Short mmCIF file of C-alpha atoms in Angstrom, two decimals:
data_model
loop_
_atom_site.label_atom_id
_atom_site.label_comp_id
_atom_site.label_asym_id
_atom_site.label_seq_id
_atom_site.Cartn_x
_atom_site.Cartn_y
_atom_site.Cartn_z
CA MET A 19 0.00 0.00 0.00
CA ALA A 20 1.35 3.42 -0.94
CA GLN A 21 2.41 5.76 1.82
CA LYS A 22 0.01 8.51 2.85
CA ILE A 23 1.05 11.85 1.39
CA SER A 24 -0.63 13.93 4.11
CA VAL A 25 -2.36 13.48 7.45
CA PHE A 26 -5.51 14.47 5.52
CA ASP A 27 -4.98 11.80 2.84
CA GLU A 28 -7.88 9.36 3.24
CA ALA A 29 -7.42 7.68 -0.14
CA VAL A 30 -5.85 4.30 -0.85
CA VAL A 31 -3.91 3.39 -3.98
CA ILE A 32 -5.46 0.13 -5.23
CA LYS A 33 -3.46 -0.01 -8.45
CA GLU A 34 -0.82 2.31 -9.87
CA ASN A 35 -2.91 3.17 -12.94
CA LEU A 36 -6.10 3.91 -10.98
CA GLU A 37 -7.03 7.06 -9.07
CA PRO A 38 -6.75 6.55 -5.30
CA ILE A 39 -10.08 5.95 -3.58
CA ILE A 40 -11.52 6.49 -0.12
CA PRO A 41 -12.50 2.97 1.04
CA ARG A 42 -16.12 2.50 2.13
CA PRO A 43 -16.29 -1.24 2.96
CA GLU A 44 -19.77 -1.20 4.48
CA GLN A 45 -21.18 0.58 1.43
CA GLU A 46 -19.49 -1.96 -0.82
CA LYS A 47 -21.23 -4.80 0.98
CA ILE A 48 -24.59 -3.09 0.49
CA ALA A 49 -23.93 -2.42 -3.20
CA ASN A 50 -22.66 -5.94 -3.88
CA GLN A 51 -25.71 -7.50 -2.25
CA LYS A 52 -28.12 -5.25 -4.15
CA LEU A 53 -26.45 -6.03 -7.48
CA GLN A 54 -26.35 -9.79 -6.80
CA ASP A 55 -30.02 -9.83 -5.83
CA LEU A 56 -30.97 -7.82 -8.90
CA GLU A 57 -29.05 -10.03 -11.32
CA SER A 58 -30.65 -13.12 -9.81
CA LYS A 59 -34.06 -11.54 -10.26
CA MET A 60 -33.52 -10.14 -13.76
CA ASP A 61 -31.14 -12.81 -15.05
CA GLN A 62 -29.03 -10.20 -16.86
CA LYS A 63 -26.78 -7.23 -16.22
CA PRO A 64 -28.44 -3.82 -15.69
CA ASN A 65 -29.04 -1.26 -18.42
CA ILE A 66 -27.33 2.14 -18.28
CA LEU A 67 -28.89 5.33 -19.65
CA ILE A 68 -27.12 8.67 -19.48
CA PHE A 69 -28.99 11.87 -20.36
CA LEU A 70 -26.37 14.46 -21.35
CA VAL A 71 -27.62 18.00 -21.95
CA ASP A 72 -25.47 20.57 -23.76
CA ASP A 73 -24.51 23.73 -21.79
CA LEU A 74 -27.30 23.31 -19.24
CA GLY A 75 -26.56 25.38 -16.15
CA TRP A 76 -26.62 23.99 -12.60
CA GLY A 77 -29.57 26.26 -11.80
CA ASP A 78 -31.71 25.54 -14.86
CA ILE A 79 -33.58 22.63 -13.29
CA GLY A 80 -36.31 23.16 -10.72
CA VAL A 81 -34.75 21.10 -7.92
CA ASN A 82 -31.66 23.32 -8.08
CA GLY A 83 -33.66 26.51 -7.70
CA GLY A 84 -34.48 27.07 -11.36
CA GLY A 85 -37.36 25.61 -13.33
CA VAL A 86 -40.47 27.74 -12.89
CA ALA A 87 -38.43 30.36 -11.03
CA VAL A 88 -36.38 31.08 -14.16
CA GLY A 89 -39.10 30.66 -16.78
CA ALA A 90 -38.80 27.00 -17.78
CA PRO A 91 -40.41 24.30 -15.60
CA THR A 92 -38.64 20.92 -15.54
CA PRO A 93 -41.12 18.53 -13.88
CA ASN A 94 -39.71 15.34 -15.40
CA VAL A 95 -36.13 16.01 -14.40
CA ASP A 96 -37.33 17.17 -10.98
CA ARG A 97 -39.19 13.87 -10.59
CA LEU A 98 -35.97 11.94 -11.27
CA ALA A 99 -34.36 13.90 -8.46
CA ARG A 100 -37.25 13.46 -6.03
CA GLU A 101 -37.37 9.72 -6.70
CA GLY A 102 -33.60 9.33 -6.88
CA LYS A 103 -30.39 10.91 -5.63
CA ARG A 104 -29.29 14.48 -6.36
CA PHE A 105 -25.60 15.36 -6.41
CA THR A 106 -25.11 19.05 -5.66
CA SER A 107 -21.33 18.90 -6.18
CA PHE A 108 -21.10 17.07 -9.49
CA TYR A 109 -18.31 18.28 -11.80
CA SER A 110 -17.50 18.38 -15.50
CA THR A 111 -14.79 20.26 -17.40
CA PRO A 112 -15.07 23.82 -18.79
CA THR A 113 -15.93 22.87 -22.40
CA CYS A 114 -17.81 20.36 -24.57
CA THR A 115 -15.17 18.13 -26.12
CA SER A 116 -13.07 17.77 -22.99
CA SER A 117 -16.03 16.81 -20.79
CA ARG A 118 -17.45 14.34 -23.29
CA ALA A 119 -14.00 12.82 -23.74
CA MET A 120 -13.68 12.44 -19.97
CA MET A 121 -17.04 10.68 -19.78
CA VAL A 122 -16.29 8.09 -22.49
CA THR A 123 -12.61 7.48 -21.63
CA GLY A 124 -12.66 7.70 -17.83
CA ARG A 125 -9.60 9.93 -18.10
CA GLN A 126 -8.73 13.58 -17.74
CA PRO A 127 -8.72 15.23 -21.20
CA ILE A 128 -5.08 16.25 -20.75
CA ARG A 129 -4.21 12.54 -20.88
CA SER A 130 -6.06 11.78 -24.13
CA GLY A 131 -5.15 15.08 -25.82
CA LEU A 132 -8.85 15.93 -26.27
CA THR A 133 -8.35 19.15 -24.36
CA ARG A 134 -10.51 21.65 -26.23
CA PRO A 135 -13.55 21.75 -28.53
CA LEU A 136 -12.81 20.30 -31.93
CA LEU A 137 -13.79 22.88 -34.51
CA SER A 138 -14.86 22.65 -38.15
CA GLY A 139 -11.76 21.89 -40.19
CA ASP A 140 -9.61 20.79 -37.23
CA LYS A 141 -7.10 18.06 -38.07
CA VAL A 142 -5.48 15.85 -35.46
CA THR A 143 -1.97 14.47 -35.84
CA THR A 144 -2.81 11.34 -33.85
CA ASN A 145 -6.17 9.64 -33.60
CA PRO A 146 -6.72 9.49 -29.82
CA TRP A 147 -9.04 6.52 -30.32
CA ASP A 148 -6.08 4.42 -31.39
CA ILE A 149 -5.09 4.69 -27.72
CA GLU A 150 -8.29 5.35 -25.73
CA VAL A 151 -10.99 2.79 -25.03
CA THR A 152 -14.66 3.62 -24.59
CA GLN A 153 -16.79 1.87 -21.98
CA ALA A 154 -18.98 0.74 -24.89
CA GLU A 155 -16.09 -1.30 -26.27
CA LEU A 156 -15.45 -2.97 -22.91
CA LEU A 157 -19.14 -3.56 -22.19
CA ALA A 158 -19.52 -5.41 -25.48
CA SER A 159 -17.65 -8.37 -23.96
CA ALA A 160 -20.47 -8.67 -21.38
CA GLY A 161 -23.19 -8.81 -24.04
CA TYR A 162 -24.18 -5.14 -23.98
CA LYS A 163 -25.55 -3.34 -27.01
CA SER A 164 -24.51 0.31 -27.03
CA ALA A 165 -25.51 3.51 -28.75
CA LEU A 166 -24.63 7.17 -28.66
CA ILE A 167 -27.54 9.17 -29.98
CA GLY A 168 -27.11 12.92 -30.35
CA LYS A 169 -24.12 15.19 -30.09
CA TRP A 170 -20.69 13.49 -30.11
CA HIS A 171 -18.05 16.26 -30.54
CA VAL A 172 -15.12 14.01 -29.65
CA GLY A 173 -13.69 13.78 -33.16
CA GLU A 174 -15.33 13.56 -36.56
CA GLY A 175 -12.36 12.43 -38.66
CA GLU A 176 -11.96 8.95 -40.09
CA ASN A 177 -12.31 6.25 -37.42
CA MET A 178 -13.37 8.76 -34.77
CA LEU A 179 -17.18 8.55 -34.68
CA PRO A 180 -18.94 6.49 -31.98
CA HIS A 181 -19.70 3.46 -34.15
CA GLU A 182 -16.01 3.41 -35.08
CA VAL A 183 -14.77 3.47 -31.47
CA GLY A 184 -16.78 0.74 -29.82
CA PHE A 185 -20.46 1.76 -29.94
CA ASP A 186 -22.85 -0.49 -31.85
CA TYR A 187 -24.85 2.42 -33.19
CA PHE A 188 -24.51 6.15 -33.74
CA TYR A 189 -27.14 8.60 -34.87
CA GLY A 190 -26.56 12.29 -34.45
CA LEU A 191 -24.22 15.24 -34.75
CA PRO A 192 -20.53 14.51 -35.27
CA ALA A 193 -19.74 17.88 -33.71
CA VAL A 194 -22.11 20.64 -32.62
CA GLN A 195 -25.42 22.29 -33.54
CA SER A 196 -23.87 25.63 -34.55
CA ASP A 197 -21.98 23.77 -37.28
CA TYR A 198 -25.34 23.69 -39.08
CA THR A 199 -26.84 27.04 -38.12
CA GLN A 200 -23.75 29.05 -39.06
CA PHE A 201 -24.55 28.30 -42.68
CA LEU A 202 -28.27 29.03 -42.35
CA VAL A 203 -28.71 32.15 -40.19
CA GLU A 204 -27.86 34.97 -42.58
CA ARG A 205 -28.40 37.84 -40.14
CA GLN A 206 -26.02 36.34 -37.62
CA TYR A 207 -23.34 35.07 -40.01
CA SER A 208 -23.81 37.50 -42.90
CA ASP A 209 -20.12 38.41 -43.18
CA MET A 210 -19.30 34.82 -44.11
CA ILE A 211 -22.48 33.84 -45.95
CA ASN A 212 -22.66 36.95 -48.14
CA ASN A 213 -18.96 37.28 -48.87
CA GLN A 214 -18.58 35.11 -51.96
CA GLU A 215 -14.92 34.33 -51.38
CA LEU A 216 -15.42 33.33 -47.76
CA HIS A 217 -18.68 31.59 -48.63
CA ASP A 218 -17.05 29.33 -51.20
CA MET A 219 -14.32 28.27 -48.81
CA ALA A 220 -16.38 27.97 -45.64
CA PHE A 221 -19.24 26.05 -47.24
CA GLN A 222 -16.87 23.18 -47.92
CA LEU A 223 -17.19 22.50 -44.20
CA GLN A 224 -21.00 22.51 -44.19
CA PRO A 225 -22.29 19.22 -42.72
CA GLU A 226 -24.84 17.28 -44.72
CA GLY A 227 -27.06 16.44 -41.79
CA LEU A 228 -27.34 13.96 -38.95
CA ILE A 229 -24.99 11.03 -39.47
CA MET A 230 -25.76 7.42 -38.69
CA GLY A 231 -23.65 4.30 -38.62
CA LYS A 232 -23.46 0.77 -37.25
CA LYS A 233 -20.33 -0.85 -35.86
CA GLY A 234 -18.12 -1.94 -38.72
CA GLY A 235 -20.28 -0.11 -41.25
CA PRO A 236 -20.03 3.11 -43.25
CA ARG A 237 -21.21 6.59 -42.36
CA GLU A 238 -24.54 7.54 -43.84
CA VAL A 239 -26.73 10.62 -43.73
CA GLY A 240 -29.64 9.77 -41.46
CA PHE A 241 -31.45 13.10 -41.79
CA GLU A 242 -30.61 15.93 -44.17
CA ILE A 243 -30.46 19.44 -42.74
CA ASN A 244 -31.07 22.12 -45.32
CA ASN A 245 -32.89 24.85 -43.40
CA LEU A 246 -33.89 26.00 -39.91
CA SER A 247 -37.08 23.95 -40.03
CA ASP A 248 -34.86 20.88 -40.26
CA VAL A 249 -32.74 22.13 -37.36
CA ARG A 250 -35.86 22.44 -35.22
CA GLN A 251 -36.54 18.73 -35.69
CA ILE A 252 -33.18 17.45 -34.43
CA ASP A 253 -33.97 16.73 -30.78
CA GLU A 254 -37.25 15.04 -31.70
CA LYS A 255 -35.40 12.86 -34.22
CA LEU A 256 -32.89 11.94 -31.52
CA LYS A 257 -35.70 11.07 -29.11
CA ASP A 258 -37.27 8.76 -31.68
CA GLU A 259 -33.94 7.01 -32.24
CA SER A 260 -33.35 6.46 -28.53
CA ILE A 261 -36.85 5.05 -28.09
CA LYS A 262 -36.29 2.77 -31.07
CA PHE A 263 -32.97 1.59 -29.63
CA ILE A 264 -34.55 0.81 -26.25
CA ASN A 265 -37.44 -1.06 -27.88
CA GLU A 266 -34.97 -3.17 -29.88
CA ASN A 267 -32.91 -4.09 -26.82
CA THR A 268 -35.32 -5.36 -24.18
CA GLU A 269 -33.80 -8.85 -24.20
CA ASN A 270 -30.17 -7.84 -23.64
CA PRO A 271 -28.48 -5.21 -21.47
CA PHE A 272 -27.91 -1.86 -23.16
CA PHE A 273 -25.69 1.16 -22.67
CA LEU A 274 -27.20 4.35 -24.11
CA ILE A 275 -25.98 7.92 -24.06
CA HIS A 276 -28.79 10.25 -25.11
CA SER A 277 -26.95 13.47 -25.92
CA PHE A 278 -29.19 16.49 -26.52
CA THR A 279 -28.43 19.36 -28.88
CA ALA A 280 -30.30 21.59 -26.42
CA ILE A 281 -29.38 24.09 -25.14
CA HIS A 282 -26.24 24.87 -27.14
CA ASN A 283 -26.29 28.03 -29.19
CA ASP A 284 -27.81 28.60 -31.66
CA THR A 285 -31.01 27.45 -29.96
CA TYR A 286 -33.90 26.35 -32.17
CA CYS A 287 -36.47 24.26 -30.33
CA GLY A 288 -39.11 22.13 -32.03
CA GLU A 289 -41.94 23.92 -33.82
CA ASP A 290 -44.46 22.75 -31.21
CA TYR A 291 -42.37 24.30 -28.42
CA ILE A 292 -42.02 27.83 -29.74
CA GLY A 293 -43.33 30.06 -26.96
CA LYS A 294 -44.30 27.09 -24.81
CA SER A 295 -42.20 28.11 -21.80
CA PRO A 296 -43.47 30.83 -19.41
CA ALA A 297 -40.45 32.89 -20.45
CA ALA A 298 -41.31 32.45 -24.15
CA MET A 299 -37.60 32.71 -25.01
CA PRO A 300 -35.84 30.26 -27.35
CA VAL A 301 -33.50 28.74 -24.77
CA LYS A 302 -36.31 28.36 -22.21
CA ASP A 303 -38.54 26.73 -24.82
CA ALA A 304 -35.68 24.31 -25.55
CA ILE A 305 -35.38 23.44 -21.85
CA VAL A 306 -39.10 22.64 -21.72
CA GLU A 307 -38.70 20.41 -24.79
CA MET A 308 -35.66 18.73 -23.25
CA ASP A 309 -37.62 17.99 -20.09
CA ASP A 310 -40.53 16.54 -22.05
CA ILE A 311 -38.13 14.26 -23.95
CA VAL A 312 -36.69 12.98 -20.67
CA GLY A 313 -40.25 12.24 -19.58
CA GLU A 314 -41.12 10.42 -22.81
CA ILE A 315 -38.03 8.21 -22.72
CA MET A 316 -38.58 7.41 -19.05
CA GLN A 317 -42.17 6.44 -19.87
CA VAL A 318 -40.89 3.97 -22.47
CA LEU A 319 -38.66 2.38 -19.83
CA GLU A 320 -41.66 2.09 -17.53
CA ASP A 321 -43.93 0.69 -20.23
CA LYS A 322 -41.32 -1.94 -21.11
CA GLY A 323 -40.83 -2.91 -17.47
CA LEU A 324 -37.19 -1.77 -17.52
CA LEU A 325 -37.11 0.78 -14.69
CA GLU A 326 -35.97 -1.74 -12.06
CA ASN A 327 -33.07 -2.85 -14.21
CA THR A 328 -31.85 0.53 -15.52
CA LEU A 329 -29.53 3.07 -13.94
CA VAL A 330 -30.46 6.52 -15.24
CA PHE A 331 -28.10 9.47 -14.81
CA PHE A 332 -28.91 13.04 -15.81
CA THR A 333 -26.23 15.72 -16.21
CA SER A 334 -24.71 18.46 -18.41
CA ASP A 335 -21.40 18.60 -20.26
CA ASN A 336 -20.37 21.92 -18.70
CA GLY A 337 -21.84 25.01 -17.10
CA ALA A 338 -24.06 27.56 -18.79
CA ASN A 339 -22.52 29.52 -21.66
CA GLU A 340 -23.12 33.08 -20.48
CA ASP A 341 -21.33 34.46 -23.55
CA VAL A 342 -24.32 33.71 -25.80
CA PHE A 343 -26.95 35.51 -23.69
CA PRO A 344 -29.95 35.44 -24.06
CA ASP A 345 -29.32 31.97 -25.50
CA SER A 346 -27.68 30.86 -22.27
CA GLY A 347 -28.61 28.74 -19.29
CA TYR A 348 -28.48 29.75 -15.64
CA HIS A 349 -26.41 29.02 -12.54
CA PRO A 350 -25.86 30.87 -9.27
CA TRP A 351 -22.06 30.56 -9.38
CA ARG A 352 -19.19 32.75 -10.53
CA GLY A 353 -18.04 32.47 -14.13
CA GLY A 354 -19.50 30.17 -16.75
CA LYS A 355 -18.61 27.79 -19.56
CA GLY A 356 -14.98 28.13 -20.53
CA THR A 357 -13.73 28.79 -16.99
CA THR A 358 -12.84 26.72 -13.95
CA TRP A 359 -14.91 28.92 -11.68
CA GLU A 360 -17.87 26.97 -10.32
CA GLY A 361 -20.12 28.32 -13.07
CA GLY A 362 -18.05 26.55 -15.71
CA VAL A 363 -17.65 23.15 -14.11
CA ARG A 364 -20.31 22.52 -11.46
CA VAL A 365 -23.28 20.92 -13.23
CA PRO A 366 -26.53 19.10 -12.45
CA GLY A 367 -26.15 15.48 -11.36
CA ILE A 368 -29.09 13.13 -10.72
CA ALA A 369 -29.12 9.33 -10.38
CA TYR A 370 -32.37 7.35 -10.58
CA TRP A 371 -32.84 3.60 -10.28
CA LYS A 372 -36.19 2.25 -9.16
CA GLY A 373 -35.82 -0.04 -6.18
CA MET A 374 -32.03 0.33 -6.11
CA ILE A 375 -31.54 3.99 -5.18
CA GLU A 376 -33.51 5.21 -2.19
CA PRO A 377 -35.64 8.20 -3.26
CA GLY A 378 -35.35 11.75 -1.99
CA GLN A 379 -31.62 11.80 -1.28
CA GLU A 380 -29.36 14.84 -1.60
CA THR A 381 -25.59 14.75 -1.26
CA ASN A 382 -22.86 17.36 -1.54
CA GLU A 383 -19.92 14.98 -1.71
CA LEU A 384 -17.72 14.87 -4.78
CA MET A 385 -18.30 13.11 -8.08
CA ASP A 386 -17.38 13.90 -11.69
CA LEU A 387 -18.05 12.76 -15.24
CA SER A 388 -15.12 10.34 -15.34
CA ASP A 389 -16.76 8.39 -12.51
CA LEU A 390 -19.68 7.47 -14.79
CA TYR A 391 -17.18 5.50 -16.88
CA MET A 392 -16.17 3.35 -13.93
CA VAL A 393 -19.72 2.90 -12.67
CA SER A 394 -20.67 1.58 -16.12
CA LEU A 395 -17.85 -0.94 -16.07
CA ARG A 396 -18.74 -2.08 -12.54
CA LEU A 397 -22.38 -2.66 -13.46
CA GLY A 398 -21.32 -4.57 -16.56
CA GLY A 399 -18.82 -6.66 -14.64
CA VAL A 400 -15.90 -5.70 -16.89
CA MET A 401 -13.60 -3.76 -14.56
CA ASP A 402 -10.92 -6.38 -15.22
CA LYS A 403 -10.89 -5.39 -18.90
CA LEU A 404 -9.26 -2.00 -18.24
CA PRO A 405 -5.94 -1.53 -20.11
CA GLU A 406 -2.89 -1.60 -17.85
CA ASN A 407 -0.96 0.99 -19.88
CA LEU A 408 -3.40 3.88 -19.32
CA TYR A 409 -4.08 5.85 -16.14
CA PHE A 410 -7.77 6.17 -15.26
CA ASP A 411 -9.03 9.15 -13.29
CA GLY A 412 -12.55 7.79 -12.92
CA ILE A 413 -13.58 6.21 -9.63
CA ASP A 414 -16.15 3.46 -9.20
CA GLN A 415 -18.90 5.28 -7.29
CA THR A 416 -21.46 2.46 -7.48
CA SER A 417 -21.71 2.09 -3.71
CA TYR A 418 -22.09 5.88 -3.35
CA LEU A 419 -25.12 5.65 -5.64
CA LEU A 420 -26.69 2.52 -4.18
CA SER A 421 -26.19 3.06 -0.44
CA GLU A 422 -28.76 5.19 1.33
CA ASN A 423 -26.94 8.31 2.50
CA GLY A 424 -23.79 6.81 1.00
CA ARG A 425 -20.55 8.72 0.84
CA SER A 426 -18.23 9.43 -2.08
CA HIS A 427 -15.08 7.44 -2.78
CA ARG A 428 -13.54 10.51 -4.44
CA GLN A 429 -11.15 12.61 -2.42
CA VAL A 430 -10.33 15.32 -4.96
CA VAL A 431 -11.73 16.74 -8.19
CA PHE A 432 -8.97 18.08 -10.45
CA LEU A 433 -9.92 20.90 -12.82
CA TRP A 434 -8.02 21.57 -16.03
CA ASN A 435 -8.66 24.08 -18.79
CA SER A 436 -7.18 22.77 -22.01
CA THR A 437 -3.54 22.02 -21.08
CA ASP A 438 -3.50 24.24 -17.98
CA PHE A 439 -4.02 22.85 -14.50
CA CYS A 440 -6.20 25.43 -12.78
CA ALA A 441 -7.82 24.24 -9.58
CA LEU A 442 -8.88 21.40 -7.34
CA ARG A 443 -11.87 20.76 -5.10
CA TRP A 444 -11.16 18.94 -1.82
CA LYS A 445 -14.00 18.52 0.64
CA ASP A 446 -15.72 21.95 0.67
CA TYR A 447 -12.61 23.84 -0.39
CA LYS A 448 -11.83 25.10 -3.87
CA VAL A 449 -8.11 25.79 -4.38
CA HIS A 450 -7.06 27.78 -7.47
CA PHE A 451 -3.52 27.71 -8.84
CA GLN A 452 -4.50 29.69 -11.95
CA VAL A 453 -7.55 31.93 -12.21
CA PHE A 454 -9.72 33.29 -14.99
CA ASP A 455 -9.95 37.05 -15.09
CA VAL A 456 -13.24 38.02 -16.69
CA THR A 457 -13.32 41.79 -17.09
CA GLU A 458 -16.48 42.06 -19.22
CA THR A 459 -19.94 40.87 -18.22
CA ARG A 460 -20.87 37.55 -19.85
CA ARG A 461 -17.57 37.20 -21.68
CA ASN A 462 -16.11 34.14 -19.96
CA ILE A 463 -14.83 32.74 -23.24
CA ASP A 464 -14.46 35.69 -25.57
CA ALA A 465 -12.78 38.20 -23.24
CA SER A 466 -11.03 36.38 -20.42
CA THR A 467 -7.42 35.76 -19.49
CA LEU A 468 -5.86 32.99 -17.43
CA SER A 469 -3.24 34.03 -14.90
CA LYS A 470 -1.10 32.31 -12.33
CA VAL A 471 -1.91 33.25 -8.77
CA GLY A 472 0.51 35.36 -6.77
CA THR A 473 2.04 34.52 -3.40
CA ALA A 474 -0.53 31.90 -2.43
CA PRO A 475 -3.23 29.84 -4.16
CA TRP A 476 -6.69 31.34 -4.00
CA VAL A 477 -8.94 29.36 -1.67
CA PHE A 478 -12.69 29.49 -1.13
CA ASN A 479 -14.78 27.63 1.40
CA LEU A 480 -17.76 26.90 -0.83
CA ASN A 481 -20.08 26.47 2.12
CA VAL A 482 -19.81 30.13 3.03
CA ASP A 483 -18.52 31.64 -0.23
CA PRO A 484 -20.12 29.55 -3.01
CA LYS A 485 -19.71 32.39 -5.51
CA GLU A 486 -15.93 32.45 -4.93
CA MET A 487 -15.96 36.16 -4.23
CA ALA A 488 -12.97 36.65 -1.89
CA SER A 489 -10.04 34.31 -1.30
CA GLU A 490 -9.30 33.62 2.35
CA GLY A 491 -6.58 31.02 1.83
CA HIS A 492 -3.72 32.87 3.45
CA ARG A 493 -5.79 33.82 6.50
CA TYR A 494 -7.85 30.70 7.15
CA PHE A 495 -6.45 27.78 5.17
CA GLU A 496 -2.77 27.48 5.97
CA TRP A 497 -3.60 24.24 7.78
CA GLY A 498 -4.98 22.73 4.55
CA MET A 499 -2.54 24.12 2.00
CA PRO A 500 0.14 21.40 2.36
CA ALA A 501 -2.47 18.70 1.76
CA SER A 502 -3.80 20.49 -1.34
CA LEU A 503 -0.28 20.80 -2.73
CA ALA A 504 0.38 17.12 -2.03
CA PHE A 505 -2.77 16.06 -3.92
CA TYR A 506 -1.76 18.31 -6.82
CA LYS A 507 1.78 16.88 -6.96
CA ARG A 508 0.55 13.29 -6.89
CA HIS A 509 -1.84 14.06 -9.72
CA LEU A 510 0.95 15.50 -11.88
CA ALA A 511 3.29 12.64 -10.99
CA SER A 512 0.85 10.15 -12.49
CA MET A 513 1.38 11.85 -15.85
CA LYS A 514 5.11 11.17 -15.70
CA LYS A 515 4.53 7.48 -15.10
CA PHE A 516 1.72 7.36 -17.70
CA PRO A 517 2.57 10.03 -20.31
CA ASN A 518 -0.12 12.18 -21.91
CA THR A 519 -0.96 12.02 -25.61
CA ASP A 520 -0.47 15.05 -27.85
CA ILE A 521 -2.92 14.92 -30.77
CA GLY A 522 -1.84 18.26 -32.22
CA LEU A 523 -4.70 20.51 -31.16
CA GLY A 524 -2.39 23.23 -29.89
CA PHE A 525 -4.17 26.17 -28.21
#
């Protein structure tokens, strides 16, 4: 067993390529018994369904203080929380590609090289999927059928789409919704659309539509997108595909990521949802549509008798993108998408599993997107399939989910922005080593700078200063600073033993 690095170090190193965990032996007994009893009853492994919303803010859903209060009720998502477990300190990364990469690799983006959003025309020097392994690929050995339906945005080059990296089926957007709208909204993108020279070059990047593919098969256009009316149909098309996938996989376990286009800019909800929210604003209408889709898919699970054998997790890929106001979501924190302030990385987290997760629970202990990777492998019984040559940051939090009032196995959340290590969260303390300086209102991405801190890291006790307004590290946290530095150094040391991949994204 590795030596403790601090008197505050509660974690144990199980294996040199796995993130240290806080042992919870009693919880593990509870989880193991529940899973054994369930498999005996169902005679198969459990299904896994992840709802991933795009740019949804922590405060957009009703149970987090939003919903009706901010002009867009979310009764279906709120029901998941009331009948499941709500994680108030669930973390992502600051941007789309990096968070999605973390969720389907179980690794910090800095390790895979998928450190920033892949943009139209980006070329990578190394295909990260020649090295990384999705949970879908590992779950296949346990008889799972898998699909990613919706936004991917973790590489659209050859051999980089979901059905080419382990998923059985893909239907959706290789990258992002604005890849389509930027060629359709003349008023917003007139300088490119109406400049013939730019038009002729840029339109070579115009996507044909939603792409579909089956494992081992070619890429095909599943739905052409030629105008904004087509754009408005995307999330309904995705819903139909997820329902179809569930209906086709009632006799075997499935792993499904339903990845919404909502509420990423540019927001165009379905025709039937225009003006449907109390706010009657496009992004609020899209949230109402998103919530209805969650409700419809959950109803299918209920109708098929699958609720007792399906873990459902609801979350967002990053915080609200305040830069695109009024197209943006809401959170009560400082900063937003593109930063490592709480507003950029603290996102909704809800777990629901009928009969397995005690309803009405709330917890503020730590969990992040990489943990969903490990939970998936644990439920599928394929933890032993993990490659030995890669370091995995994800932690198996199954017992945290399944134990009533269970506690997290995660000691620290590490927060990177692209290739810069910025901050960590330990217990209720947020420790910043680099900080985002946002001088203009709602310009977290377009007008911010990243600076190293001065004499001491900036520290915030999030219980009393959740908006990270004034650092008190030097005055009140000297006792905890050595531990924070030790966690940081151990994290970086793992990258020397297991080197990171550079895929040529640069900035």
